[in-house]
Short mmCIF file of C-alpha atoms and ligand atoms in Angstrom, two decimals:
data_model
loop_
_atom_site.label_atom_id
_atom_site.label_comp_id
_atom_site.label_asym_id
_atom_site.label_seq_id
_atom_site.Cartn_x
_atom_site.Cartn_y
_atom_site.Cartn_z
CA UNK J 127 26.09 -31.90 -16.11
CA UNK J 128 23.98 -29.66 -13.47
CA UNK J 129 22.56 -26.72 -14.74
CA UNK J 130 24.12 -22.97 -13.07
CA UNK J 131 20.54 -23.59 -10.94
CA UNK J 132 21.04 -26.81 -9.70
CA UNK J 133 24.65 -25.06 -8.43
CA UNK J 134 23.42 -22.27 -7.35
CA UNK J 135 21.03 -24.15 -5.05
CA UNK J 136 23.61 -26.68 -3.62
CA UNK J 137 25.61 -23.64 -2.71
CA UNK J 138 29.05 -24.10 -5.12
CA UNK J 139 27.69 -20.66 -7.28
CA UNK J 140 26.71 -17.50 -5.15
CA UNK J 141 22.88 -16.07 -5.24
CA UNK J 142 21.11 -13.41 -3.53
CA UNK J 143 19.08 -15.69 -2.02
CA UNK J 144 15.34 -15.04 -0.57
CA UNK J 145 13.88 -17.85 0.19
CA UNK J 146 13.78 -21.77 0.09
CA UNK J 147 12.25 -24.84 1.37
CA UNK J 148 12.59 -28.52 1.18
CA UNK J 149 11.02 -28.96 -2.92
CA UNK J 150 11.99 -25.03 -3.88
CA UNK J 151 14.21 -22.23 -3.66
CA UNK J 152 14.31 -18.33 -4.70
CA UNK J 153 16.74 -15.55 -5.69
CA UNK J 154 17.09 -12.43 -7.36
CA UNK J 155 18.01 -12.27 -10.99
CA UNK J 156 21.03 -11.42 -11.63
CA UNK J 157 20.48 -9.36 -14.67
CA UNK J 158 17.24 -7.19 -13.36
CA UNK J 159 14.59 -5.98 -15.30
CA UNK J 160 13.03 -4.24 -12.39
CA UNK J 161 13.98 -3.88 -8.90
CA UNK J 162 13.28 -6.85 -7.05
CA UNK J 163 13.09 -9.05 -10.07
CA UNK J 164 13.18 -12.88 -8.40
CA UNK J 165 13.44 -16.22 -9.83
CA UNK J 166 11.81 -19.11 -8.24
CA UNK J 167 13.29 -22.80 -9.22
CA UNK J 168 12.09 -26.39 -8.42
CA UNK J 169 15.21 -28.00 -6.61
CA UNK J 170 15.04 -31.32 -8.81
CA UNK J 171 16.56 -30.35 -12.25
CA UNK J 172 13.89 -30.04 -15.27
CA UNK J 173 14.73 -28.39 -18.10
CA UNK J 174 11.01 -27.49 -19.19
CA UNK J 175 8.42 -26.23 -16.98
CA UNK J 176 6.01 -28.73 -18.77
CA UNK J 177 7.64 -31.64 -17.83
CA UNK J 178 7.37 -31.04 -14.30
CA UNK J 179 4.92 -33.58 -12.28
CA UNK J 180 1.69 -31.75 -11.37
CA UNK J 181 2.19 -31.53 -7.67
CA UNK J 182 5.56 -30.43 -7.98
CA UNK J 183 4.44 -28.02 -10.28
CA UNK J 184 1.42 -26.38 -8.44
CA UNK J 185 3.90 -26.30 -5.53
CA UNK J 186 6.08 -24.01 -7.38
CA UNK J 187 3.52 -21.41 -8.29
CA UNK J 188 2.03 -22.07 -4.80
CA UNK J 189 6.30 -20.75 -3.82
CA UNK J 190 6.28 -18.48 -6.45
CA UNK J 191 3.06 -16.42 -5.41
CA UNK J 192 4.11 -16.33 -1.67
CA UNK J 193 7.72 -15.25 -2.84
CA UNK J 194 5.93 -12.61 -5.35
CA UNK J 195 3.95 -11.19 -2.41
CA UNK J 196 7.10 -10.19 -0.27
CA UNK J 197 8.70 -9.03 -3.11
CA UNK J 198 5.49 -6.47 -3.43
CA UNK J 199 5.85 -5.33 -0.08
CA UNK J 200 9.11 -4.46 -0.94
CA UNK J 201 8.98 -2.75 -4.03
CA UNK J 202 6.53 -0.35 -4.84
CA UNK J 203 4.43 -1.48 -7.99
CA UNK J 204 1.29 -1.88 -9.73
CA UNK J 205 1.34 -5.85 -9.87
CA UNK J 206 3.68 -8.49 -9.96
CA UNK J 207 4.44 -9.82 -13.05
CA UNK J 208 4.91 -13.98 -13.67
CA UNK J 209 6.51 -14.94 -16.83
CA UNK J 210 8.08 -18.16 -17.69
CA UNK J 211 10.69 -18.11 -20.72
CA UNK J 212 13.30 -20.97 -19.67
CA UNK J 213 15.53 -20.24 -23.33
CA UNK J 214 18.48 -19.55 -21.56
CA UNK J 215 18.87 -21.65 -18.33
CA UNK J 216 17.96 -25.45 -18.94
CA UNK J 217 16.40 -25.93 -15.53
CA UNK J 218 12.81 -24.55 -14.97
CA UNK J 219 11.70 -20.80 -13.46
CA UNK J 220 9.32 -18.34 -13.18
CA UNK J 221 10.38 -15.16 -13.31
CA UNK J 222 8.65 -12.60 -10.51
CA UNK J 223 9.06 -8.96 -12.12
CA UNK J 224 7.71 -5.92 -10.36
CA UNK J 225 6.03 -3.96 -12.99
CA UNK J 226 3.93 -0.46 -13.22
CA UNK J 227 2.99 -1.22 -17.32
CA UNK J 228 3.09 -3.64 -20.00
CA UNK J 229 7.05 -2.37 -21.30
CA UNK J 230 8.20 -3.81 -18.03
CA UNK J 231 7.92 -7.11 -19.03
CA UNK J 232 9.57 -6.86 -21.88
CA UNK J 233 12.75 -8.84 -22.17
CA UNK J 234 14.07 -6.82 -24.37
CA UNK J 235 14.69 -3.69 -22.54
CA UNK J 236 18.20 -2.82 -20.96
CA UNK J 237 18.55 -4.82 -17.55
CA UNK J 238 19.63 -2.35 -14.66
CA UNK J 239 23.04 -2.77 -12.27
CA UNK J 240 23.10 -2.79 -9.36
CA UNK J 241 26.11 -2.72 -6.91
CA UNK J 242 26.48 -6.54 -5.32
CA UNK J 243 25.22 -4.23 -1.33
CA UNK J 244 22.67 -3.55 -3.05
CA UNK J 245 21.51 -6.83 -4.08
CA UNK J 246 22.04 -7.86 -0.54
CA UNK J 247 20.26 -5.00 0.47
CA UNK J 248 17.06 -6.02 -1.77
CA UNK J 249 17.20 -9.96 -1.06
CA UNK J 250 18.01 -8.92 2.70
CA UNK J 251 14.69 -6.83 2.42
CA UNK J 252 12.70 -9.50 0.59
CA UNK J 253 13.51 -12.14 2.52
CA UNK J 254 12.51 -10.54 5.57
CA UNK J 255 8.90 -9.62 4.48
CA UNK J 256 9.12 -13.55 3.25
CA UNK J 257 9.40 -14.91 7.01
CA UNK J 258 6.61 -12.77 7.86
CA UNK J 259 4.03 -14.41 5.75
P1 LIG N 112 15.57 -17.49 -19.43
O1 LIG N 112 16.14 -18.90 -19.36
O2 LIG N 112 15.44 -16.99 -20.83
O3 LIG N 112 14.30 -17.37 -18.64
O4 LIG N 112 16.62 -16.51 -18.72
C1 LIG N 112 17.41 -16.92 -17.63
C2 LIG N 112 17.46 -15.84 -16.59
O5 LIG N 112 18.37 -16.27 -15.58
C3 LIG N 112 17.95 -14.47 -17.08
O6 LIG N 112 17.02 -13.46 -16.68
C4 LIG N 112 19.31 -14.31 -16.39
O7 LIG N 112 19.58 -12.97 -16.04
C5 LIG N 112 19.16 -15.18 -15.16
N1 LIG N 112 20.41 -15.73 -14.65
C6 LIG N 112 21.33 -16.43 -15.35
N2 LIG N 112 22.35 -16.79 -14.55
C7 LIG N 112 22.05 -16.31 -13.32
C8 LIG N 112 22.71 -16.34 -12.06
N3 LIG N 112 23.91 -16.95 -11.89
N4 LIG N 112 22.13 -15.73 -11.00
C9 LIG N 112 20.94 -15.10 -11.15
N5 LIG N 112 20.27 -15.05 -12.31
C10 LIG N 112 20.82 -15.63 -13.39
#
């Protein structure tokens, strides 16, 4: 069965979508840590991150940083945070997390809401600082 991911990227499940190409694609999180908090997903369907071929795999962090720099101009931070956990959705991602200490990568902490215009505002945002790179 395809993961929510593969779905999501095929179009038949909504996502706030920021940016995608032929091999990748990128969206916010639906359950933010941080504002601006963006995961970035191989289109073919691998559970692990591991078992991902090593071009297809630099590719993604090659996605992932150029994704992680718009989201910086976008959201005012200290760094961008990469993180990969994968124990929750069975198809690989790297989570992009703008983050001013340490506690604001922690997984644990309450995720924020935010009201589905203002997702749209923040992936609008994103993605336009995206096409400028
Ligand atoms: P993990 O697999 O532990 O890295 O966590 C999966 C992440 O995917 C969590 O941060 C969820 O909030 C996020 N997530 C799950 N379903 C969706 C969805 N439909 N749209 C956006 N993010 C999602």
């Amino acid at each position: 069965m395809a993961s929510i991911f593969t779905k999501i990227i095929k179009g038949e499940i909504p996502s706030y979508k920021i940016a995608e190409n032929e091999n990748y694609y990128a969206f916010l999180d639906i359950n933010p840590l941080a504002k601006g908090h963006t995961l970035v997903i191989p289109k073919n369907e691998t559970d692990y991150i591991f078992n991902i071929e090593d071009e297809e795999y630099k590719g993604l962090f090659a996605f992932a940083k150029k994704v992680g720099i718009a989201v910086e101009k976008v959201i005012p931070c200290k760094r961008i945070g990469i993180t990969v956990i994968g124990l929750e959705v069975p198809h690989a991602h790297i989570h992009i997390i703008p983050i001013n200490s340490i506690y604001d990568m922690d997984f644990k902490q309450p995720k924020l809401k935010f009201s589905n215009e203002e997702f749209i505002r923040i992936a609008s945002d994103i993605k336009s600082e995206y096409e400028k790179l």
